[in-house]
CSV table of C-alpha atoms in Angstrom, one decimal:
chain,number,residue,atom,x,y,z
A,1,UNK,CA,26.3,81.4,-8.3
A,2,UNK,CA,26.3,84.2,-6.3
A,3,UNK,CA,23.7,84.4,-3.1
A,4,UNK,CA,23.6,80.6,-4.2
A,5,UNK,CA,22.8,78.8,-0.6
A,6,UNK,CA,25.6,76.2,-1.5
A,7,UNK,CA,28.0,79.3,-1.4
A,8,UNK,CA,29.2,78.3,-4.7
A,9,UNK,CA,30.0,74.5,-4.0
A,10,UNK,CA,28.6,71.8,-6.5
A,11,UNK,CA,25.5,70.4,-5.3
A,12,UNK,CA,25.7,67.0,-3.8
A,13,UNK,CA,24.7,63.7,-5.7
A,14,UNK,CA,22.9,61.3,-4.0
A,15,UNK,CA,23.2,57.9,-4.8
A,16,UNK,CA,20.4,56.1,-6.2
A,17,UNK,CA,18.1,54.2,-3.6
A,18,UNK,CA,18.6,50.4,-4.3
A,19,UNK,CA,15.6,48.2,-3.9
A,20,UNK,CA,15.7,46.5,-0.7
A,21,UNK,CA,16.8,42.8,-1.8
A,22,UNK,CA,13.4,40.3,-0.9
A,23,UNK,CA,14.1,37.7,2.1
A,24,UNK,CA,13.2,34.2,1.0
A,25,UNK,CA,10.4,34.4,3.5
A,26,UNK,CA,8.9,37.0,1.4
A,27,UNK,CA,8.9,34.5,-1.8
A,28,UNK,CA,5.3,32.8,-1.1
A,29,UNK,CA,6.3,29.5,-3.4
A,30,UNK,CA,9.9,29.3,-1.2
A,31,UNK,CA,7.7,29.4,1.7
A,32,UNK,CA,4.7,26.9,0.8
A,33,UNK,CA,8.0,24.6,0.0
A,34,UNK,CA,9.4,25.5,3.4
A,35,UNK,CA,6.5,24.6,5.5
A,36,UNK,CA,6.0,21.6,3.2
A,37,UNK,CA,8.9,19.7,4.1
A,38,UNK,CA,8.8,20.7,7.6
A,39,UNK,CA,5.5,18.6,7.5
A,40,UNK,CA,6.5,15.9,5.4
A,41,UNK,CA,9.7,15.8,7.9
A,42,UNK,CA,7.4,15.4,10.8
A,43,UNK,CA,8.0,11.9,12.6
A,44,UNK,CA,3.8,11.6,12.2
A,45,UNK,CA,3.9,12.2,8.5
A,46,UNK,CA,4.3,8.3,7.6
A,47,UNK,CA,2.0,7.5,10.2
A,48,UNK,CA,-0.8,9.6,8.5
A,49,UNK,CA,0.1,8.7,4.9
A,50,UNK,CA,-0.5,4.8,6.0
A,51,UNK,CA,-3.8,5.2,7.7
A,52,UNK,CA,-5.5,8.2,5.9
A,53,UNK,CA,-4.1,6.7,2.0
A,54,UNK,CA,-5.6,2.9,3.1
A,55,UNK,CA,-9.1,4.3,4.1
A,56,UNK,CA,-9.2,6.9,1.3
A,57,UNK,CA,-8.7,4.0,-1.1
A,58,UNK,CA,-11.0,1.5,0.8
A,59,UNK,CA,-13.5,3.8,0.8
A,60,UNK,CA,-13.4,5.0,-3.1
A,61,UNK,CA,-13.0,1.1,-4.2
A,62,UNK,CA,-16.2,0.5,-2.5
A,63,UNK,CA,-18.3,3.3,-4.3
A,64,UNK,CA,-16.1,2.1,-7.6
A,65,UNK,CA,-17.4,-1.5,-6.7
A,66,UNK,CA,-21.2,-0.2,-6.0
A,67,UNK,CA,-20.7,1.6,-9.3
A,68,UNK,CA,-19.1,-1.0,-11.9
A,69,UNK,CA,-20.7,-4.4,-10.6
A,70,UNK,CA,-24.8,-3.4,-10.7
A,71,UNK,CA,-25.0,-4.0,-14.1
A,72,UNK,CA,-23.0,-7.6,-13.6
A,73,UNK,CA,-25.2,-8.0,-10.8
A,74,UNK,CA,-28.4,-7.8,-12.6
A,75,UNK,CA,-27.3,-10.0,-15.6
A,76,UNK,CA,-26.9,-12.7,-13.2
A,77,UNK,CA,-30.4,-12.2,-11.8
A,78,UNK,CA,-29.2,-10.9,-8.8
A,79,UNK,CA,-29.7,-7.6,-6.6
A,80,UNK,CA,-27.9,-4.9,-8.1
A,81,UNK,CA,-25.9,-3.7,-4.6
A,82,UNK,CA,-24.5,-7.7,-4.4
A,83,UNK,CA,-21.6,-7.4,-4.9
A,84,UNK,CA,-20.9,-3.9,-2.8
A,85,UNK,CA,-22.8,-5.5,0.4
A,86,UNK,CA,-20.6,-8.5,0.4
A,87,UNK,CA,-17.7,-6.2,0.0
A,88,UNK,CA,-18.4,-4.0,2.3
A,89,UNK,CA,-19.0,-6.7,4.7
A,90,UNK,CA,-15.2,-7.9,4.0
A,91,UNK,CA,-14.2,-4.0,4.8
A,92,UNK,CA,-15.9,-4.8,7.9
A,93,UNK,CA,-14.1,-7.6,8.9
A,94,UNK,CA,-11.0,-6.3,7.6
A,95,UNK,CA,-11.3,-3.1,9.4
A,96,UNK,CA,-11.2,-5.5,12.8
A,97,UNK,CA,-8.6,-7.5,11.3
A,98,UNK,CA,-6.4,-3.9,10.7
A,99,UNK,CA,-7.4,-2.8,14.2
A,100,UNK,CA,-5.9,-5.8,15.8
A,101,UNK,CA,-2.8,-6.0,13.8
A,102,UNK,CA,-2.2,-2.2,14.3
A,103,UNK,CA,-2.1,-3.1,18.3
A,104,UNK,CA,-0.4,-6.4,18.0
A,105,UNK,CA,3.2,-6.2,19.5
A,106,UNK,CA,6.2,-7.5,17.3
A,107,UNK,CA,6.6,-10.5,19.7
A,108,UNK,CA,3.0,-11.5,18.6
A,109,UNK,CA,3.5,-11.0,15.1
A,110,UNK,CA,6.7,-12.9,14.9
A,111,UNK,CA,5.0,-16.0,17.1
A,112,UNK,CA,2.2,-15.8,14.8
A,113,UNK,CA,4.3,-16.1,11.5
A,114,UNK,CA,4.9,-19.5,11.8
A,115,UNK,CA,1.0,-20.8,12.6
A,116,UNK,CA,0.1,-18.5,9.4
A,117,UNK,CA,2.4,-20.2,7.1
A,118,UNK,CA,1.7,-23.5,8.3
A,119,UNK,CA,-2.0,-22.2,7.2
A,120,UNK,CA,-2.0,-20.8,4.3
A,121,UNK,CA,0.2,-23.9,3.4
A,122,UNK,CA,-2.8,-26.4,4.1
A,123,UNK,CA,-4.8,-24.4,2.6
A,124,UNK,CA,-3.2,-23.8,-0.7
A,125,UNK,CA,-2.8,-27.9,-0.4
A,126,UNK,CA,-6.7,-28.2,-0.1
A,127,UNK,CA,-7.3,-26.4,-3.2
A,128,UNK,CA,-6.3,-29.4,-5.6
A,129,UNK,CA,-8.3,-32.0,-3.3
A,130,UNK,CA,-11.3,-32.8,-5.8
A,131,UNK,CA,-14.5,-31.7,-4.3
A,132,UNK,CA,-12.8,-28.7,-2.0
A,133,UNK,CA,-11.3,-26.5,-4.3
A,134,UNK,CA,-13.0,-25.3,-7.4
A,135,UNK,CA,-11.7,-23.6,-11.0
A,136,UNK,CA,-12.8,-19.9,-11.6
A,137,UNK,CA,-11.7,-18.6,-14.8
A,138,UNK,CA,-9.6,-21.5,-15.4
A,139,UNK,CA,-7.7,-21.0,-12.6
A,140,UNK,CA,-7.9,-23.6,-10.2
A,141,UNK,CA,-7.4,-21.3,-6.1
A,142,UNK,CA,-10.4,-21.3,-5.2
A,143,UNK,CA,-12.6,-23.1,-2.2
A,144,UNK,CA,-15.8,-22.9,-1.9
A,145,UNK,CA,-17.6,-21.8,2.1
A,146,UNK,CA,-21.1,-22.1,0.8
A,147,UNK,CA,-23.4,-20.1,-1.2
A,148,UNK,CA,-21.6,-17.6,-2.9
A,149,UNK,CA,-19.3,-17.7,-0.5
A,150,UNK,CA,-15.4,-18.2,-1.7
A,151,UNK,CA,-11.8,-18.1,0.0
A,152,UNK,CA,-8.3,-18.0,-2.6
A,153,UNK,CA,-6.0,-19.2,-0.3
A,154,UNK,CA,-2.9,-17.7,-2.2
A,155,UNK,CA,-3.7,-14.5,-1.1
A,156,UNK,CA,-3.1,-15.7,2.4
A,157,UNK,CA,-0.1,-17.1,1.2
A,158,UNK,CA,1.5,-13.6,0.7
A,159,UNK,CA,0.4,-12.5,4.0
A,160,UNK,CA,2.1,-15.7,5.2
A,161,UNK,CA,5.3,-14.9,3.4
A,162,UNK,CA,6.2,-11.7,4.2
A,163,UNK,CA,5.2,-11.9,8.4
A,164,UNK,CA,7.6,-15.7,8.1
A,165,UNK,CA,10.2,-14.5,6.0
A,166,UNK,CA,11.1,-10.9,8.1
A,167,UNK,CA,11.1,-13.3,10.8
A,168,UNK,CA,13.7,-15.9,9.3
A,169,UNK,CA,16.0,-13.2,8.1
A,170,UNK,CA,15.3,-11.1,11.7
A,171,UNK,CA,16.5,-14.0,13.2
A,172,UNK,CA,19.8,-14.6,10.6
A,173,UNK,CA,20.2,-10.8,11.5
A,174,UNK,CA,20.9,-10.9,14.6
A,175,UNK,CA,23.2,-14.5,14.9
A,176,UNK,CA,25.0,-12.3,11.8
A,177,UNK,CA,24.6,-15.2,9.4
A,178,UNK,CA,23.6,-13.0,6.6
A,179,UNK,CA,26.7,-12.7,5.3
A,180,UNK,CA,26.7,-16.5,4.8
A,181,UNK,CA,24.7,-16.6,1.1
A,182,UNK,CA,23.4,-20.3,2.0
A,183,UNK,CA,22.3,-18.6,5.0
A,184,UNK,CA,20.1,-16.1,3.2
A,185,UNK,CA,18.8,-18.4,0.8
A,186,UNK,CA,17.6,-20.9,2.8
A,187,UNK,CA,14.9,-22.0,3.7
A,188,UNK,CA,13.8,-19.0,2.5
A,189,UNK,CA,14.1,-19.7,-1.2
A,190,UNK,CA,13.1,-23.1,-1.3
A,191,UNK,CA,10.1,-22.1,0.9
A,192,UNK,CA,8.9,-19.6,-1.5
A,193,UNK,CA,9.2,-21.9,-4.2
A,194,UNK,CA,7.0,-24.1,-2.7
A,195,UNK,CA,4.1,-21.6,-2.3
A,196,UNK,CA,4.5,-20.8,-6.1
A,197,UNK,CA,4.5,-24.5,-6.8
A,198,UNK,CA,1.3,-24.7,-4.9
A,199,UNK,CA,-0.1,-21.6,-6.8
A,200,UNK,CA,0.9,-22.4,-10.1
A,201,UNK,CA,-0.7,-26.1,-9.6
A,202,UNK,CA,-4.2,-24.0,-10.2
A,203,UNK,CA,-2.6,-21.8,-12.9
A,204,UNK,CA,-2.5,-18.4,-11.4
A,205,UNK,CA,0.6,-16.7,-12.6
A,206,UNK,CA,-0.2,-13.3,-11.5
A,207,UNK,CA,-0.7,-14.5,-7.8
A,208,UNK,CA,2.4,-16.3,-8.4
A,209,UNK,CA,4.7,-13.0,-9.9
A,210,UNK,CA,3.5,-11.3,-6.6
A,211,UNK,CA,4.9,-13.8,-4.9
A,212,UNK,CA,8.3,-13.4,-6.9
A,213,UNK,CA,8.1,-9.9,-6.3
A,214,UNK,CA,7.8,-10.0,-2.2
A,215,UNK,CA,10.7,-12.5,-2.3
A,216,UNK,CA,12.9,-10.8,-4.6
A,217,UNK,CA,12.2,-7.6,-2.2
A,218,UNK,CA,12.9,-9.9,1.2
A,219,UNK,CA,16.3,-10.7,-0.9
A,220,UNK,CA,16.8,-7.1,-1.5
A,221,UNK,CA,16.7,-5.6,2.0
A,222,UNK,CA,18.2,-8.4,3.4
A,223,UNK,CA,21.5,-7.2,1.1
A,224,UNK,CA,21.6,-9.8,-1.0
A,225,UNK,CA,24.8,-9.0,-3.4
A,226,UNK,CA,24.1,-8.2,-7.2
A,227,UNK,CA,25.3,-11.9,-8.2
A,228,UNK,CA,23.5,-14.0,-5.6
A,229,UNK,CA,20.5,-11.4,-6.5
A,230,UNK,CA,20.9,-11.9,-10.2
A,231,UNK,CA,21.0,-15.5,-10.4
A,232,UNK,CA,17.9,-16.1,-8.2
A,233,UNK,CA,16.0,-13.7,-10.8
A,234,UNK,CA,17.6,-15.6,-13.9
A,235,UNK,CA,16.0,-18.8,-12.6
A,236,UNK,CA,12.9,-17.3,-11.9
A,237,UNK,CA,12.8,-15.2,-15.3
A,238,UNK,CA,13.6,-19.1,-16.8
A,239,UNK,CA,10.9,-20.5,-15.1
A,240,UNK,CA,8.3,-18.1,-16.0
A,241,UNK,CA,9.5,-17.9,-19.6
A,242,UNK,CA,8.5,-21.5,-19.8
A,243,UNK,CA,5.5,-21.0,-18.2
A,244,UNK,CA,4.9,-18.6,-20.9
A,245,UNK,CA,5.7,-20.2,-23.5
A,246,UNK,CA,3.7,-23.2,-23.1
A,247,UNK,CA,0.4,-21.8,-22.3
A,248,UNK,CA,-1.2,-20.6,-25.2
A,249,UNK,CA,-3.8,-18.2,-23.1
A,250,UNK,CA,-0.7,-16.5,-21.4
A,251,UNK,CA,1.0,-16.0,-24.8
A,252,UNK,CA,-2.2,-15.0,-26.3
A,253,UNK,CA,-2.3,-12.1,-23.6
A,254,UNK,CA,1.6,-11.3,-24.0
A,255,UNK,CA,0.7,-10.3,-27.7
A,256,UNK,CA,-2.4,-8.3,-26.6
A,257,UNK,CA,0.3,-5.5,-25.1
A,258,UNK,CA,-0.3,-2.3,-26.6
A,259,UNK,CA,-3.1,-3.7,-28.7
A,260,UNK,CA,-5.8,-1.0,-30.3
A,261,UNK,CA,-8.0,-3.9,-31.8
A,262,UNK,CA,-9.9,-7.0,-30.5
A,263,UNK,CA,-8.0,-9.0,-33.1
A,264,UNK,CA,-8.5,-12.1,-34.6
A,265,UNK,CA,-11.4,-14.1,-32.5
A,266,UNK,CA,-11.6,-11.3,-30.1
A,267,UNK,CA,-8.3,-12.3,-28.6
A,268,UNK,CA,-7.7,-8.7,-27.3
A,269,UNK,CA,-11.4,-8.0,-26.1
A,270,UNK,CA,-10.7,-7.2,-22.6
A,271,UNK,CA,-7.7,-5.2,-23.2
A,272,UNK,CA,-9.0,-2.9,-26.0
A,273,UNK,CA,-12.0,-2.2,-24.0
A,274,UNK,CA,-9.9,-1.2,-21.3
A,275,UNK,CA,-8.5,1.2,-23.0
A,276,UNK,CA,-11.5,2.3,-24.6
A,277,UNK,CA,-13.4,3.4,-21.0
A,278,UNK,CA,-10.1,5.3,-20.3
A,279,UNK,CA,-10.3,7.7,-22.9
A,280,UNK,CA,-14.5,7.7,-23.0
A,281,UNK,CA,-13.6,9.4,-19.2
A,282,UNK,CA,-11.6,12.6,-20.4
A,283,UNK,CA,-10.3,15.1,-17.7
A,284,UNK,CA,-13.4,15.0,-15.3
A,285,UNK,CA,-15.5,12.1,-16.7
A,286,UNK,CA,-18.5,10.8,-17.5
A,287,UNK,CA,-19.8,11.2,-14.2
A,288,UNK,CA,-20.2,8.2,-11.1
A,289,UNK,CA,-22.2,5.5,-12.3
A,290,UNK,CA,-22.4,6.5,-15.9
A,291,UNK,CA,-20.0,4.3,-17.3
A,292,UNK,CA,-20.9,2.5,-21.0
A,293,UNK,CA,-18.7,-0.4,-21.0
A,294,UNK,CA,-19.4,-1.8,-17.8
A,295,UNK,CA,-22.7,-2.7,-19.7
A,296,UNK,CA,-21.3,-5.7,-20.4
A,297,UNK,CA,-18.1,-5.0,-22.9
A,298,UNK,CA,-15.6,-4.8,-20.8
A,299,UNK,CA,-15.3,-8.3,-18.6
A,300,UNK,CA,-14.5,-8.3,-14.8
A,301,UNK,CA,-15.4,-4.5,-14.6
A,302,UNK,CA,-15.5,-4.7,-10.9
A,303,UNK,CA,-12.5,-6.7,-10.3
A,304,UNK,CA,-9.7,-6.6,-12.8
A,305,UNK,CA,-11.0,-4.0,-14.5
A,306,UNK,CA,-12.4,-1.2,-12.0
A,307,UNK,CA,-9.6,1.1,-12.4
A,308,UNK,CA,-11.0,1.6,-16.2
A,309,UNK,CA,-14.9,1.8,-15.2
A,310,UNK,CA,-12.9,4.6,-12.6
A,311,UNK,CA,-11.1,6.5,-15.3
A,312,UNK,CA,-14.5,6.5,-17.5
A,313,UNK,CA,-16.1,7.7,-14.8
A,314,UNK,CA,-14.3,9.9,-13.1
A,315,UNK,CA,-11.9,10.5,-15.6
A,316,UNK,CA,-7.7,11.4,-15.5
A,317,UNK,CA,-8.4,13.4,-12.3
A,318,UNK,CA,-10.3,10.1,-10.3
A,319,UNK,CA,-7.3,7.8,-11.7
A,320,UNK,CA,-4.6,10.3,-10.7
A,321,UNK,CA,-6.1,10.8,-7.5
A,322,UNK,CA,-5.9,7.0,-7.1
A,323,UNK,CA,-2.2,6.9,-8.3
A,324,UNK,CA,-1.1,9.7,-5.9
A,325,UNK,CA,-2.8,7.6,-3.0
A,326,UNK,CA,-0.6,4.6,-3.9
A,327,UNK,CA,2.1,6.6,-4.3
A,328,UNK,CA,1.9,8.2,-0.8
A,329,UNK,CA,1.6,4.5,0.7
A,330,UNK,CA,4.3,3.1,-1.2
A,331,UNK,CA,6.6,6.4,-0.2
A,332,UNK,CA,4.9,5.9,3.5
A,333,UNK,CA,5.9,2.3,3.5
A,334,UNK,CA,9.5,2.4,2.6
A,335,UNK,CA,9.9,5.5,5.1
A,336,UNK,CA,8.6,2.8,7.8
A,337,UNK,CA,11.4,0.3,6.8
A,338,UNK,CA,14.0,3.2,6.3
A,339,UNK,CA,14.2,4.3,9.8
A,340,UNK,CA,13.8,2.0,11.9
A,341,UNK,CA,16.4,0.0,13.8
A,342,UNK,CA,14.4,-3.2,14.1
A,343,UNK,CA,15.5,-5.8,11.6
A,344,UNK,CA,11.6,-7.6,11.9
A,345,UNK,CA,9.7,-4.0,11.4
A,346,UNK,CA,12.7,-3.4,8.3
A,347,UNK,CA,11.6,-6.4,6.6
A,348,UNK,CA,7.9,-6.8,7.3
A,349,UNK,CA,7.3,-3.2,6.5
A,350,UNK,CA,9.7,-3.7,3.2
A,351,UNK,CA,7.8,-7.1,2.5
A,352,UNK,CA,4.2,-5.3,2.7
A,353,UNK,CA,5.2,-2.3,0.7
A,354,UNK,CA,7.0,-4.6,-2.2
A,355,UNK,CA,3.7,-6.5,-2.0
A,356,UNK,CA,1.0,-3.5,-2.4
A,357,UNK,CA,3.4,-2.1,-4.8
A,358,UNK,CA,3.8,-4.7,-7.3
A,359,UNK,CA,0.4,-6.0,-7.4
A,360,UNK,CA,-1.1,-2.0,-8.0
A,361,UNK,CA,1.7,-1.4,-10.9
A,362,UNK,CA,0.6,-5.1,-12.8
A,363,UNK,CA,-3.1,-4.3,-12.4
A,364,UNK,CA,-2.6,-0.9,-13.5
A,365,UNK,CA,-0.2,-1.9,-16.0
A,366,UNK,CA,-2.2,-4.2,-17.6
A,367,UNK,CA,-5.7,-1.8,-17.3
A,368,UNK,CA,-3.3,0.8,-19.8
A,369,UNK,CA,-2.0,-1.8,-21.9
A,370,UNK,CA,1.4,-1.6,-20.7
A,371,UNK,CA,1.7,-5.1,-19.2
A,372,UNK,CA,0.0,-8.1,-19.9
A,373,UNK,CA,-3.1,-9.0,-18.4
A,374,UNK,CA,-2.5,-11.2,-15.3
A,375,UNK,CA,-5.5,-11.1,-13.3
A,376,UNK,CA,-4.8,-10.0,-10.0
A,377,UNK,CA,-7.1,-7.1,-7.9
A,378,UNK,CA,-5.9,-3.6,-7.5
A,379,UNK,CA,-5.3,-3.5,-3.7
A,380,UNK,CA,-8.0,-2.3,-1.5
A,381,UNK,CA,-9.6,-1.1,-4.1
A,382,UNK,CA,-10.9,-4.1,-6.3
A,383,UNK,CA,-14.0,-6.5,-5.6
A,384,UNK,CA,-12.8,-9.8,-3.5
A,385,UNK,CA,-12.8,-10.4,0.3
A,386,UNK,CA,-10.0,-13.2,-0.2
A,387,UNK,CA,-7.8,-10.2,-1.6
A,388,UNK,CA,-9.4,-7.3,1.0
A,389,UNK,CA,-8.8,-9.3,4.4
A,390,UNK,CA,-5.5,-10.3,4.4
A,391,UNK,CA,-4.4,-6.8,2.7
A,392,UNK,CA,-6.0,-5.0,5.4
A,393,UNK,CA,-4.3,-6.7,7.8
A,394,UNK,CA,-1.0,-6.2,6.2
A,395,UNK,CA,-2.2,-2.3,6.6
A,396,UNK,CA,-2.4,-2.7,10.2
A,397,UNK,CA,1.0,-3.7,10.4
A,398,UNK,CA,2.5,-0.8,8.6
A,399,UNK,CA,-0.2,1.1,10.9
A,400,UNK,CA,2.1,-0.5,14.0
A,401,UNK,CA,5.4,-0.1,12.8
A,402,UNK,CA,4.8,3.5,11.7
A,403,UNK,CA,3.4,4.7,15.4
A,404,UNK,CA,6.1,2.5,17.3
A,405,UNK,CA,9.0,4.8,15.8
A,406,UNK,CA,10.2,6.7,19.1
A,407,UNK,CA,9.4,10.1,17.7
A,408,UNK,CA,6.1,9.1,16.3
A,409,UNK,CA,5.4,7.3,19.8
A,410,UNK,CA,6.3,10.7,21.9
A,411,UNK,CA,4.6,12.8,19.6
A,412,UNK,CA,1.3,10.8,19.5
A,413,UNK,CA,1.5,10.3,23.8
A,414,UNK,CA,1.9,14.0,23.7
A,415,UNK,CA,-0.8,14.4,21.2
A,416,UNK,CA,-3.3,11.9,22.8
A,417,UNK,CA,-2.5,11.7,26.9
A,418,UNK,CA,-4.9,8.8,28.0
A,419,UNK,CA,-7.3,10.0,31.3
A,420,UNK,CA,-5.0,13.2,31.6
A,421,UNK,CA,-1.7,11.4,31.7
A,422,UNK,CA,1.5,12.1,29.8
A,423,UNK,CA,2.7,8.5,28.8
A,424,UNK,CA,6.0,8.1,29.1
A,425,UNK,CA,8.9,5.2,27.9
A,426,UNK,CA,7.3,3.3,30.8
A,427,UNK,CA,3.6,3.9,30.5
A,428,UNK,CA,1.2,6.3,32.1
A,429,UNK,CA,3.6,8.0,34.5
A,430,UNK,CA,3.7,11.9,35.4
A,431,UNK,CA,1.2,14.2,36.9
A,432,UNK,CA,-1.9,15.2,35.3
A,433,UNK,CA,-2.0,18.1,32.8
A,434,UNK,CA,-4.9,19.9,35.3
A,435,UNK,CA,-2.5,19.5,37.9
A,436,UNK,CA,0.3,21.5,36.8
A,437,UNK,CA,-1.1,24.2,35.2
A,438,UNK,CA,-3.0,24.3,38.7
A,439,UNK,CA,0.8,24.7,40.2
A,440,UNK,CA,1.6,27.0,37.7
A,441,UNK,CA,-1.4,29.1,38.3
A,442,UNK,CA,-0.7,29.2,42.1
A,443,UNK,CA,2.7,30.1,41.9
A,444,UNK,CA,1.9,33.4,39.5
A,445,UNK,CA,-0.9,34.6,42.1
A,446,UNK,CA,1.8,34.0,45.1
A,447,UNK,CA,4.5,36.3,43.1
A,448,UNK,CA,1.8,39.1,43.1
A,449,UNK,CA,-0.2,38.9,39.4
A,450,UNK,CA,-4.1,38.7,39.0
């Protein structure tokens, strides 16, 4: 076009702008998972999980225990805050007993294994001596201190296990003799057997499948192989299919599984009612302390029981809240075993976990009618000092083992200098923090800056 500025050439296309493709830094969910597993990555993260998830727990089972035994107390003509003072007193003593295992050194736990077992031993013995041990729900592990005050030695007898067997197998370990299967089975084995002998004397077969459980998980990380592994779980499965099978109260609560109905002579009271708090609770439920069955329907509310008075209370956030805290020790625990390089830590930390582990799934099981009913306390959480102590001070020792990890122990001496000092592999050694910076300070001003 004539007197055209572009003198008659066609006008140049520009090529369409393309949108700027987004960095994965600008994606906020790519990001939150970022900075997420840089913190669960962090060599503290275990360390955290252990101490912060044992409290949180402790803490919530005592306002559960306040909450779901008043009603229990006052039937018996007792104060209504009975129960929660004498458990609270046991959360006392098992905070000391956590403190003093969370400083113990290795060398202490391992020379202590031995007097415990020995222990526990004579005290699971003293249990069938008429006039010292006493029944309580028809189960014969119990001995009586005076006044309402009661020891089950059994629970001791896990402690016992786990501290003795990591150091058998710690000991196998390093003369190499665990790829000897005699070597790994005994006296383990036989020693375990005996403490389920002793326990199933009073009839208390969930205290005894515990048992089973921390041994089978001893088995595992030792590497047991898949046959050696097998057969020792065929005879036990025998054993406890007997067991089974000639108790009629045991069989009676392997039918009660699943069960919607009390049944025939209330067979399935406990059970049903159980599952009738959980669904009373809803999302958010009923509110603290507001619980209807605790009012005498649903037995052992405060043992047992109290995760059911917790989801009719607080309803499927409380209970999840309580799973998740579980979950975070159990993941906590087996991250303690995973990396470290100490066969004792790998085995005690693997023994504890199995432990807390299997007795929160079969409490839990049994409160939603998945397993049967076997009687044993949700760790930490239930009413019981007998179960509390001990469990505490398995706490403390996943407490230890966590913070003695080398990164965990540089980042917390960095974290935490004692009077000013950076503690080193070799204790308190280096200058004082005030000190250098002083340096530091002095030599700026000497290179001319204000």
């Amino acid at each position: 076009m004539p007197g055209s500025r572009t003198g008659g050439r066609p006008p140049v296309q520009r090529a369409a702008r393309r949108p700027a493709a987004r960095s994965p830094r600008d994606n906020p969910v790519l990001r939150f998972a970022t900075r997420a597993r840089k913190a669960w990555d962090r060599p503290l993260t275990a360390y955290y999980l252990i101490l912060g998830g044992s409290l949180l727990i402790t803490v919530l089972g005592l306002v559960m225990v306040y909450s779901a035994s008043q009603i229990t107390a006052l039937q018996m003509s007792l104060p209504g805050s009975f129960f929660f003072r004498k458990q609270f007193l046991a959360a006392a003593i098992g905070g000391v007993l956590l403190l003093a295992a969370s400083r113990m050194p290795a060398k202490l736990l391992r020379a202590l294994a031995y007097p415990i077992l020995a222990g526990a031993v004579c005290l699971m013995a003293l249990v069938q001596v008429p006039g010292i041990g006493m029944a309580v729900n028809g189960n014969q592990n119990w001995i009586s201190l005076g006044g309402s005050f009661q020891i089950q030695p059994s629970e001791f007898g896990k402690l016992a296990l786990v501290l003795w067997g990591a150091d058998l197998l710690a000991r196998k370990h390093d003369k190499k003799l665990l790829a000897q299967w005699k070597h790994m089975l005994v006296p383990l084995v036989p020693v375990a057997f005996m403490l389920l002998g002793l326990i199933m004397l009073g009839g208390d077969m969930g205290t005894a499948i515990i048992l089973t459980a921390i041994l089978f998980g001893l088995l595992w990380l030792a590497g047991a192989p898949t046959r050696l592994f097998v057969g020792v779980l065929s005879i036990a499965a025998t054993i406890g299919v007997i067991l089974i099978k000639t108790s009629p109260n045991r069989m009676a609560r392997l039918q009660c599984i699943g069960a919607t109905d009390p049944g025939p002579g209330d067979a399935c009271w406990q059970a049903v009612h159980g599952i009738y708090a959980l669904a009373s609770g809803g999302i958010f439920g009923s509110g603290l302390g507001a619980s209807v069955e605790k009012w005498g329907q649903l037995p052992e509310a405060h043992t047992d029981f109290i995760f059911a008075v917790t989801g009719e209370e607080l309803g499927l956030a409380g209970t999840l809240s309580v799973l998740a805290l579980f979950a975070a020790l159990g993941y906590a625990g087996i991250r303690v075993a995973g990396r470290t390089e100490d066969p004792f830590v790998r085995y005690a930390a693997g023994g504890v976990t199995t432990w807390i582990t299997a007795q929160a799934v079969i409490n839990i099981g049994a409160v939603l009618g998945l397993l049967p009913i076997a009687g044993v306390p949700l760790p930490l959480f239930s009413y019981g000092g007998s179960a509390l102590l001990p469990t505490m001070f398995a706490i403390g020792l996943l407490i230890a083992f966590a913070r003695d990890e080398p990164a965990a122990r540089a980042a917390l001496a960095m974290r935490h200098p004692r009077f000013g000092r950076k503690r080193g592999a070799g204790g308190l050694t280096g200058p004082r923090r005030w000190n250098t910076m002083r340096r530091r300070a002095s030599a700026a001003r000497s290179s001319g800056e204000r």
